PDB file of C-alpha atoms in Angstrom:
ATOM      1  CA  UNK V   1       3.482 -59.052-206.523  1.00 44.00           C
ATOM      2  CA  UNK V   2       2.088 -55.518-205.640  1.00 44.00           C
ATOM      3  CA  UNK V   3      -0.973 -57.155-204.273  1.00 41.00           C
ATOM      4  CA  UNK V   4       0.878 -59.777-202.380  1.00 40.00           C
ATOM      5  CA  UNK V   5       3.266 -56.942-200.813  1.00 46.00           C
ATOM      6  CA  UNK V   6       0.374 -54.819-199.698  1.00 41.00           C
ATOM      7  CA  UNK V   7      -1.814 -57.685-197.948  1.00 45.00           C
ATOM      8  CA  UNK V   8       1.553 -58.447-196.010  1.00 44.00           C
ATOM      9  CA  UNK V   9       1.839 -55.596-194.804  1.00 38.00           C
ATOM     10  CA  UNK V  10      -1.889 -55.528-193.759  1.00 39.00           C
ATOM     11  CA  UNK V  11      -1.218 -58.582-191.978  1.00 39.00           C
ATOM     12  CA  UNK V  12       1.464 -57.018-190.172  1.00 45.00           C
ATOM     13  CA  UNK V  13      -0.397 -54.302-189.078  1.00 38.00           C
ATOM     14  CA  UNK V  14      -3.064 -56.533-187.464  1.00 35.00           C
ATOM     15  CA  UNK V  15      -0.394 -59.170-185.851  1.00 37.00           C
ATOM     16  CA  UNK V  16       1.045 -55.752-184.202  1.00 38.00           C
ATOM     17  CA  UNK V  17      -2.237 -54.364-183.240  1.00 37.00           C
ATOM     18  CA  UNK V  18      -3.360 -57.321-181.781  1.00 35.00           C
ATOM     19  CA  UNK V  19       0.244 -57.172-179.846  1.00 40.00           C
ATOM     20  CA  UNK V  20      -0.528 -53.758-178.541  1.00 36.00           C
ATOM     21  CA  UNK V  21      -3.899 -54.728-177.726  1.00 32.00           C
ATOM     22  CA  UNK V  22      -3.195 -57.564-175.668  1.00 35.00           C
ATOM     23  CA  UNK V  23      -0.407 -55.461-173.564  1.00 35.00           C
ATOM     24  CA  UNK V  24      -2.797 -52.934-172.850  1.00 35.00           C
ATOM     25  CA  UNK V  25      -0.961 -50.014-175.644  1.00 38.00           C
ATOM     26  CA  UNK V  26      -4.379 -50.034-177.674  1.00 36.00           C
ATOM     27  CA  UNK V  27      -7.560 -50.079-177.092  1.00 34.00           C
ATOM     28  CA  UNK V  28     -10.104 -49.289-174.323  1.00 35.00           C
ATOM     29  CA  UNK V  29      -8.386 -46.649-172.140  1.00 35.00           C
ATOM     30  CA  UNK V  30      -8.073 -47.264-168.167  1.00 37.00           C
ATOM     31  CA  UNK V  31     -11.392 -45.983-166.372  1.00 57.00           C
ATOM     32  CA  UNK V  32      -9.694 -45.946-162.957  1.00 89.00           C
ATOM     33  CA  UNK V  33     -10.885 -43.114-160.669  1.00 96.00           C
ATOM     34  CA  UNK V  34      -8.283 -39.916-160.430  1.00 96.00           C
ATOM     35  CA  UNK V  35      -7.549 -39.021-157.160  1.00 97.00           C
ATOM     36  CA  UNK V  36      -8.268 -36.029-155.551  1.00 96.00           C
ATOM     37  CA  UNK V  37      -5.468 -33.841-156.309  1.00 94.00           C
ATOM     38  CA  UNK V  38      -4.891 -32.265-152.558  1.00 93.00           C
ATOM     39  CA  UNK V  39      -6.362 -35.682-150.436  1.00 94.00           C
ATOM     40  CA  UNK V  40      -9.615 -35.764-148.950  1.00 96.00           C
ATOM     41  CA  UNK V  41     -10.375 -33.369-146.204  1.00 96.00           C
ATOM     42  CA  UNK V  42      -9.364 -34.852-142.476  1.00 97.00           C
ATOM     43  CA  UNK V  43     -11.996 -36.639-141.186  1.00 97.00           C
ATOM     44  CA  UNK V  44     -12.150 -34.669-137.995  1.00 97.00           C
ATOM     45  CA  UNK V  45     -13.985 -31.682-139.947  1.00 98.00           C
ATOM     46  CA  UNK V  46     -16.587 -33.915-141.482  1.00 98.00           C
ATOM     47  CA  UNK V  47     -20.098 -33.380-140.876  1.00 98.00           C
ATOM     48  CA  UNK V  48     -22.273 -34.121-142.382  1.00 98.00           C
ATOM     49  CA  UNK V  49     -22.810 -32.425-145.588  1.00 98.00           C
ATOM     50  CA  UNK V  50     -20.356 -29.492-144.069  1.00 98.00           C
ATOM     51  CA  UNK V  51     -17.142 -29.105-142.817  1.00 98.00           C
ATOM     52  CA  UNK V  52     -15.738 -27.282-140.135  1.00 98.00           C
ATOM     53  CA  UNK V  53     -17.600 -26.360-136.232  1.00 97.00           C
ATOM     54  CA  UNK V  54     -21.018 -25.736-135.697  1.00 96.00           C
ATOM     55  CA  UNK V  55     -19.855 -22.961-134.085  1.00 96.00           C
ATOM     56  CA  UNK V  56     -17.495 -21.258-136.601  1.00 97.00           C
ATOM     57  CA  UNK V  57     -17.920 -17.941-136.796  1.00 96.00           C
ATOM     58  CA  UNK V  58     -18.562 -17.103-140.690  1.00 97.00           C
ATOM     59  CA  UNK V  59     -20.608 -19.769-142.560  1.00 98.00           C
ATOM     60  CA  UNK V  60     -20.313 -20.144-146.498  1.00 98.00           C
ATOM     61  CA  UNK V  61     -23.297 -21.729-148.062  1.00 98.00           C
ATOM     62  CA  UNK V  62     -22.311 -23.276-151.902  1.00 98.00           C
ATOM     63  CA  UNK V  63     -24.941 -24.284-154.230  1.00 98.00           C
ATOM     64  CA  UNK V  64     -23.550 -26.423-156.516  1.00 98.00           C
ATOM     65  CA  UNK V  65     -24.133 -29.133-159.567  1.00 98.00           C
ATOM     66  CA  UNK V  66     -21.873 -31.851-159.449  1.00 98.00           C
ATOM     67  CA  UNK V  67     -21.621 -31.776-163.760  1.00 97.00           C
ATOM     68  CA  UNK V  68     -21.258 -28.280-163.429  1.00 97.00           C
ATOM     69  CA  UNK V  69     -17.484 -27.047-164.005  1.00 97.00           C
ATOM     70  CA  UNK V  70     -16.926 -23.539-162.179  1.00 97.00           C
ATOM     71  CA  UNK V  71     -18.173 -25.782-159.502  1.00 97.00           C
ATOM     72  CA  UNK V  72     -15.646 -28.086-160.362  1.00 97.00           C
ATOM     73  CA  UNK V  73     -13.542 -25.268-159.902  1.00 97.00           C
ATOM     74  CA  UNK V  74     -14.540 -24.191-156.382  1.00 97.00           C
ATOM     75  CA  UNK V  75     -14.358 -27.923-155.193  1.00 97.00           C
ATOM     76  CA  UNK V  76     -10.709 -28.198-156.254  1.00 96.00           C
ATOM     77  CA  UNK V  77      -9.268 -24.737-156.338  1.00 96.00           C
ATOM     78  CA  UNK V  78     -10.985 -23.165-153.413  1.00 97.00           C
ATOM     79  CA  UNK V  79     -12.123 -25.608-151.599  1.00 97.00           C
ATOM     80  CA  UNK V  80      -8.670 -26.921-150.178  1.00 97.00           C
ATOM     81  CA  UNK V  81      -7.502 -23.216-149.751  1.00 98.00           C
ATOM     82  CA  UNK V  82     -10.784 -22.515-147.211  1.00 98.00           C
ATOM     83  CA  UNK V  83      -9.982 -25.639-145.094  1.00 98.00           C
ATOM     84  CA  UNK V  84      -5.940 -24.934-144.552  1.00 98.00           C
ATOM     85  CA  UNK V  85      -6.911 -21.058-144.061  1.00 98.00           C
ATOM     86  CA  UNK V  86     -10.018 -20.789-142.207  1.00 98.00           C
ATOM     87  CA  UNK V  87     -12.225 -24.493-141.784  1.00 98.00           C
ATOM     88  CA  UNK V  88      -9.047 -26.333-139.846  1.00 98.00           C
ATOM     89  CA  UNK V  89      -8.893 -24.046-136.807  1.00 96.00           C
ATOM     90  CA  UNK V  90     -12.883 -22.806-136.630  1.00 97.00           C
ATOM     91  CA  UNK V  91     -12.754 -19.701-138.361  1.00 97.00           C
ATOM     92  CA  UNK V  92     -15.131 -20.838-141.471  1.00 98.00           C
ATOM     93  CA  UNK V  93     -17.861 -23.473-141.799  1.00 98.00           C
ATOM     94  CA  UNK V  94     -18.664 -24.880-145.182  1.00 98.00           C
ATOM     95  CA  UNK V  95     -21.792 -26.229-146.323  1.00 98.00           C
ATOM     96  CA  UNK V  96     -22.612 -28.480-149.089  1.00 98.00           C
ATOM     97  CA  UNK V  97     -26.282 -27.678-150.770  1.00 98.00           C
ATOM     98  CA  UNK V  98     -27.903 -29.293-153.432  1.00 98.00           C
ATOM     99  CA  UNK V  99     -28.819 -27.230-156.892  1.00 98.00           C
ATOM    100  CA  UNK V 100     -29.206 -30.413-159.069  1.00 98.00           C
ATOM    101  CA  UNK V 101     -30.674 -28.362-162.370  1.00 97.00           C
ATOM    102  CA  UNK V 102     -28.226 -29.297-164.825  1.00 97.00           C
ATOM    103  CA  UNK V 103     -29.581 -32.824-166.224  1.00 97.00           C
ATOM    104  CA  UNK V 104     -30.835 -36.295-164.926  1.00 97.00           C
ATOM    105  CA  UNK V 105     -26.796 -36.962-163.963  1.00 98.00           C
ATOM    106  CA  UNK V 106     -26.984 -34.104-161.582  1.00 98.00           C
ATOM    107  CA  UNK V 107     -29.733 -35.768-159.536  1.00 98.00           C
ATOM    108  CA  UNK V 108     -28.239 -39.126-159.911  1.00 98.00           C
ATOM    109  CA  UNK V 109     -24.599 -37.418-158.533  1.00 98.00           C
ATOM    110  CA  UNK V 110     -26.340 -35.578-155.741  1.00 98.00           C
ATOM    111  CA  UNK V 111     -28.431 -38.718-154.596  1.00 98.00           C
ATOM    112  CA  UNK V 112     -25.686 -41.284-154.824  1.00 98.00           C
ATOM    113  CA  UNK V 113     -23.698 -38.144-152.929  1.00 98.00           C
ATOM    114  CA  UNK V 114     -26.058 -38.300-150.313  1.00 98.00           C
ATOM    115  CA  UNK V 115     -26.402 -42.147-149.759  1.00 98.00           C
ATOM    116  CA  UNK V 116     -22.392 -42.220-149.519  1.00 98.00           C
ATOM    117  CA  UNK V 117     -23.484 -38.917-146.780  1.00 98.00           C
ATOM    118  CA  UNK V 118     -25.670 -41.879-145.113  1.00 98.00           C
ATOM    119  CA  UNK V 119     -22.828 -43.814-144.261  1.00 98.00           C
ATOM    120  CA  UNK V 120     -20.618 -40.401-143.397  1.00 98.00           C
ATOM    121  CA  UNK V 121     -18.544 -40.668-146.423  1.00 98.00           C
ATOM    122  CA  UNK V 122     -20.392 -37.742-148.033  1.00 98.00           C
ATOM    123  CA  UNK V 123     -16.926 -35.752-148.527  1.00 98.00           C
ATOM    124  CA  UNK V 124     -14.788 -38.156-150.371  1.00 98.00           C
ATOM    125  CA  UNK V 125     -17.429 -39.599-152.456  1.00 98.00           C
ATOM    126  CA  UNK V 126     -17.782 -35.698-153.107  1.00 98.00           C
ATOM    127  CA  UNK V 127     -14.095 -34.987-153.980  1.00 98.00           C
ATOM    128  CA  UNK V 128     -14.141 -38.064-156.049  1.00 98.00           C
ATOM    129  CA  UNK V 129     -17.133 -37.179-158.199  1.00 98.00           C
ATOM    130  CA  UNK V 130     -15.056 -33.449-158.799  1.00 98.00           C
ATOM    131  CA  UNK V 131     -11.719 -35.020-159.184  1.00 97.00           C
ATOM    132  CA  UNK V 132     -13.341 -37.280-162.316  1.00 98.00           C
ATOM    133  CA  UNK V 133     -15.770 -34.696-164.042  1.00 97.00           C
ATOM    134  CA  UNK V 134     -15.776 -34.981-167.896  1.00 94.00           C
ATOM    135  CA  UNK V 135     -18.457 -32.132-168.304  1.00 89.00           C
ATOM    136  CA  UNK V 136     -22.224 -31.518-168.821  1.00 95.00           C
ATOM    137  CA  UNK V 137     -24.800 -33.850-169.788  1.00 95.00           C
ATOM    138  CA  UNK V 138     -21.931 -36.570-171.084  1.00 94.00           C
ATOM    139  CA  UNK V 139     -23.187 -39.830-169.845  1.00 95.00           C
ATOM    140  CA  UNK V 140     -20.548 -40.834-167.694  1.00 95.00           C
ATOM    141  CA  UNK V 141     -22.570 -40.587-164.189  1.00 97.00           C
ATOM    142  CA  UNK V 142     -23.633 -43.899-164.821  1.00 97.00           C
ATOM    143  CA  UNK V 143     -24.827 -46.491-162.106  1.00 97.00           C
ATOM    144  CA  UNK V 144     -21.500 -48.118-162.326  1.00 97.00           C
ATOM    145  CA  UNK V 145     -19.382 -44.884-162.353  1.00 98.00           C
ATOM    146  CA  UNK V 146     -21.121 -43.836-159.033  1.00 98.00           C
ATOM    147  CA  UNK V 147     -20.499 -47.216-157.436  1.00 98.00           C
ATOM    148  CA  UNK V 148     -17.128 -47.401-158.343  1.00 98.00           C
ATOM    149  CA  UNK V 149     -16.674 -44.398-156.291  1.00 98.00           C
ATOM    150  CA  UNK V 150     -18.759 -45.796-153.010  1.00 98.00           C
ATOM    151  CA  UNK V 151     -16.288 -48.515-153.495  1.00 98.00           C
ATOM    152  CA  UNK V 152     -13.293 -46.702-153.839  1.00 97.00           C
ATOM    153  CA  UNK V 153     -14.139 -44.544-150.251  1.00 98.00           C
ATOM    154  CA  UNK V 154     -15.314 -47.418-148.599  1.00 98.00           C
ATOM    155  CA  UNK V 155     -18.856 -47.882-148.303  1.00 98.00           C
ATOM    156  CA  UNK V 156     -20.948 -50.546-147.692  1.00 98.00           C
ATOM    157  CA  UNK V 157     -22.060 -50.913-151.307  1.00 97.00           C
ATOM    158  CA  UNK V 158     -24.804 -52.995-150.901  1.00 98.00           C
ATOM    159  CA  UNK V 159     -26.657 -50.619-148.767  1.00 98.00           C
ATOM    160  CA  UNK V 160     -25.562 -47.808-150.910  1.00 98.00           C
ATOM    161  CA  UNK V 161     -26.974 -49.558-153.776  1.00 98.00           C
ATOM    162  CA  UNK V 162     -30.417 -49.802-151.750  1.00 98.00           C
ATOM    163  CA  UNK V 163     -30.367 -46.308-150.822  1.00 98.00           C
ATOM    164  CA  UNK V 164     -29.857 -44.756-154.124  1.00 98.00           C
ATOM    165  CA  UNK V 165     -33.383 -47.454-155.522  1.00 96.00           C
ATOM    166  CA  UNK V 166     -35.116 -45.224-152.590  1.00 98.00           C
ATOM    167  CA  UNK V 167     -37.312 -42.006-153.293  1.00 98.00           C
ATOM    168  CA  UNK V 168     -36.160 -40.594-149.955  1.00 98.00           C
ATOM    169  CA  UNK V 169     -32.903 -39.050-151.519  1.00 98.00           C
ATOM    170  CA  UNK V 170     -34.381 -38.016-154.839  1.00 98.00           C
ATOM    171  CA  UNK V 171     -36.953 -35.574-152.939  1.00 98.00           C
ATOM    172  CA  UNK V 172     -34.423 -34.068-150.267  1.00 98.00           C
ATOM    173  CA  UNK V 173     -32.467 -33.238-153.868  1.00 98.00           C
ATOM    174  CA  UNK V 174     -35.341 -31.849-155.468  1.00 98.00           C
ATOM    175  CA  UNK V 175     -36.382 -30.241-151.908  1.00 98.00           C
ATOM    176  CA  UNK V 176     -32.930 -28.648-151.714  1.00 98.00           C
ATOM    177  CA  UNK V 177     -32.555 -27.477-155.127  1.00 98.00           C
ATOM    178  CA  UNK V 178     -35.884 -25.799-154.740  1.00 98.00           C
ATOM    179  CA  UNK V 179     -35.033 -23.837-151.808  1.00 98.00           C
ATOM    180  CA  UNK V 180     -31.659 -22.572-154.276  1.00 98.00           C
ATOM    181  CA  UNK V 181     -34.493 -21.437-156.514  1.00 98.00           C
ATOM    182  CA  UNK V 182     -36.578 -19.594-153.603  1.00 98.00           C
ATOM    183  CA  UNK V 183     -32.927 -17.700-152.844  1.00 98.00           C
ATOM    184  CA  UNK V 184     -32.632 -16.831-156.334  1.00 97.00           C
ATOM    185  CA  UNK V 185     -30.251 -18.890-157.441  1.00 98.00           C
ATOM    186  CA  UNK V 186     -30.214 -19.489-161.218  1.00 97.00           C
ATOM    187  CA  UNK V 187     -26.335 -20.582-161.684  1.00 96.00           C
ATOM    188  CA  UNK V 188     -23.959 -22.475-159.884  1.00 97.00           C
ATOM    189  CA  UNK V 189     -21.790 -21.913-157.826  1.00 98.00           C
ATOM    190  CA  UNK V 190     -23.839 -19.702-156.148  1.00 98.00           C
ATOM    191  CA  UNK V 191     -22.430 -18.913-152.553  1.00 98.00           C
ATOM    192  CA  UNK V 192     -23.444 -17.136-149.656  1.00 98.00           C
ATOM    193  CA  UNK V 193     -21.193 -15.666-147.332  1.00 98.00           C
ATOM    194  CA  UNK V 194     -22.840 -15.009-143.806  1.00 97.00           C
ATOM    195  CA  UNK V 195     -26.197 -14.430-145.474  1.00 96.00           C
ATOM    196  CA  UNK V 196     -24.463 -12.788-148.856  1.00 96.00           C
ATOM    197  CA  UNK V 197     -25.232 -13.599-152.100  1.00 97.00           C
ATOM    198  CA  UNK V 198     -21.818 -14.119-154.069  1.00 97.00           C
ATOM    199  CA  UNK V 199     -22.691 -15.634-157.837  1.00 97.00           C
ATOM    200  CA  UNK V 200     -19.731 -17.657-159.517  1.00 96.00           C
ATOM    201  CA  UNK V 201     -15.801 -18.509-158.091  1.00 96.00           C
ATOM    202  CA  UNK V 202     -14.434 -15.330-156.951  1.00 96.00           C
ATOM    203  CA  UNK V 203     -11.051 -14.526-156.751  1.00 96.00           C
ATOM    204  CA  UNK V 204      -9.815 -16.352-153.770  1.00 97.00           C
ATOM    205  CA  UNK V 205      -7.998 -12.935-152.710  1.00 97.00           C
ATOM    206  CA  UNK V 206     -11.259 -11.027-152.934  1.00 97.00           C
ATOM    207  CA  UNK V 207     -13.123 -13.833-151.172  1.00 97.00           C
ATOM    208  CA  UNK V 208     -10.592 -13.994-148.185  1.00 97.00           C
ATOM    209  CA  UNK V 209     -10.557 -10.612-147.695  1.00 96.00           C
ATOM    210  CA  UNK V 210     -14.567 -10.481-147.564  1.00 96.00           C
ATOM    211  CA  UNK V 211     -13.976 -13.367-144.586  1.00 97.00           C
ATOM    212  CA  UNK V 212     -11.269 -11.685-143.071  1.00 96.00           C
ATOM    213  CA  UNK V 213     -13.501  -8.636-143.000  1.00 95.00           C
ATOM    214  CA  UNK V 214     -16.204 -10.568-141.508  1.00 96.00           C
ATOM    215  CA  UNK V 215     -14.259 -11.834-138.877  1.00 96.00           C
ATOM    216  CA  UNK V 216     -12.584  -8.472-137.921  1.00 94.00           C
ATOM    217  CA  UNK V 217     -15.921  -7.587-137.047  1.00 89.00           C
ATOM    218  CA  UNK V 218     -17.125  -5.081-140.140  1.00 55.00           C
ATOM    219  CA  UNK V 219     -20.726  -4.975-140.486  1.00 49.00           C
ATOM    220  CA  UNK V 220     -20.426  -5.366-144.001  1.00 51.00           C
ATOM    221  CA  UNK V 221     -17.838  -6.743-146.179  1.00 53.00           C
ATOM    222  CA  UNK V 222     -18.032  -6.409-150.183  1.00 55.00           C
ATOM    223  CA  UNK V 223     -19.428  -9.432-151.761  1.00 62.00           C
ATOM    224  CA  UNK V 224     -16.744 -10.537-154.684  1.00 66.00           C
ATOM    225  CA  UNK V 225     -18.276 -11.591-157.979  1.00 61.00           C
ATOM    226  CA  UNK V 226     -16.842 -14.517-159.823  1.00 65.00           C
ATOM    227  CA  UNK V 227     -16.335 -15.844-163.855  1.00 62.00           C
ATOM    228  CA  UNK V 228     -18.359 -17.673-165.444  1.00 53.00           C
ATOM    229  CA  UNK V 229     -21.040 -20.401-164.210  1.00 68.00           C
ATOM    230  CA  UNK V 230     -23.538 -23.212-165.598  1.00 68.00           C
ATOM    231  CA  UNK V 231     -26.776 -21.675-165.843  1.00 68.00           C
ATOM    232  CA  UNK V 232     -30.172 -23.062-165.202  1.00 59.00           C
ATOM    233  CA  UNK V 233     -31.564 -23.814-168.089  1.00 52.00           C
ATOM    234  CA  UNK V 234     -34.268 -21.822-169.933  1.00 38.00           C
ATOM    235  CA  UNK V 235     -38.043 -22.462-169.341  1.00 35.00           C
ATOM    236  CA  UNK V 236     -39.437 -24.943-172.126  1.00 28.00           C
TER     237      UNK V 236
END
């Protein structure tokens, strides 16, 4: 009788797990994309691989990883606070570059970032890859992670599908990242303010006062230091 009692309830246990399987309660979680959590930036401040005027007066240069999370941080946290403060009305130009050192997923994010750039969708499939990060060296940027997100911002898949089988990309992110190297740039983010060398996420206070310094005119404005960042990796 004991046995019988226990393989019931075993059965019962399956005939309910296949239940919550089948309504969606177990099993395989959801792999839909997160939103950006402030919206993509308006389209009117694209370009390129920047945002805000050609003309702005104060330009901030970010070198960043897209698997790295401080960067994660500056994308998410910092990023929106730059546009409604300073990038919206011409006050601040913001530039995307390239420091891919991380792992292969790095260079696979910044390529498939640039062939989404191609179509000038480079900002949202940017936000998206942020909004979703799940850490370093994890295997998630996978061909069909990246696609999903071309999809989700609109491009024209098939010919970002072409673009990222192309060598053209992979060297401008190798090309870039070198030129972070030549700068001395050996974690990300690594920003420069106007020329100035600022290594991890400042305090946004600290950073907005070094603009606002900037744009008053001072001919030098203290460079903020910020927490924590990924580090290139050691020499093998």
């Amino acid at each position: 009788m004991a046995l019988l009692s226990i393989g019931a309830v075993l059965v019962g246990i399956v005939v309910i797990a296949v239940a919550l399987f089948s309504t969606g309660q177990l099993g395989p979680q959801s792999t839909a994309l997160k939103d950006p959590v402030d919206g993509i930036p308006a389209k009117s401040l694209w370009d390129g691989r920047a945002l805000g005027s050609k003309t702005a007066p104060v330009t901030l240069e970010a070198f960043e990883d897209f698997q790295c999370p401080a960067c994660d941080m500056f994308s998410t946290q910092t990023e929106p606070q730059l546009i409604k403060d300073y990038i919206a009305d011409g006050k601040l130009r913001l530039v995307y570059k390239d420091m891919a050192f991380i792992g292969p997923e790095s260079v696979d994010a910044a390529v498939a970032a640039r062939c989404a750039g191609d179509q000038g969708l480079f900002w949202p499939f940017h936000d998206y890859v942020f909004a979703n990060q799940k850490g370093e060296n994890k295997g998630y940027v996978s061909a069909d992670f990246l696609r999903s997100i071309a999809t989700k911002v609109g491009a024209d898949v098939n010919a970002f599908n072409a673009c990222v089988g192309t060598q053209a990309p992979r060297d401008a992110v190798a090309a870039e990242t070198k030129e972070g190297s030549d700068r001395g740039v050996v974690s990300t983010p690594t920003l420069f303010l106007n020329g100035q060398k600022i290594v991890g996420v400042p305090a946004y206070t600290d950073l907005k006062s070094a603009i606002d310094q900037i744009l008053a005119g001072a001919s030098e404005s203290p460079v903020p230091s910020g927490p924590a960042t990924s580090a290139s990796p050691s020499p093998s």
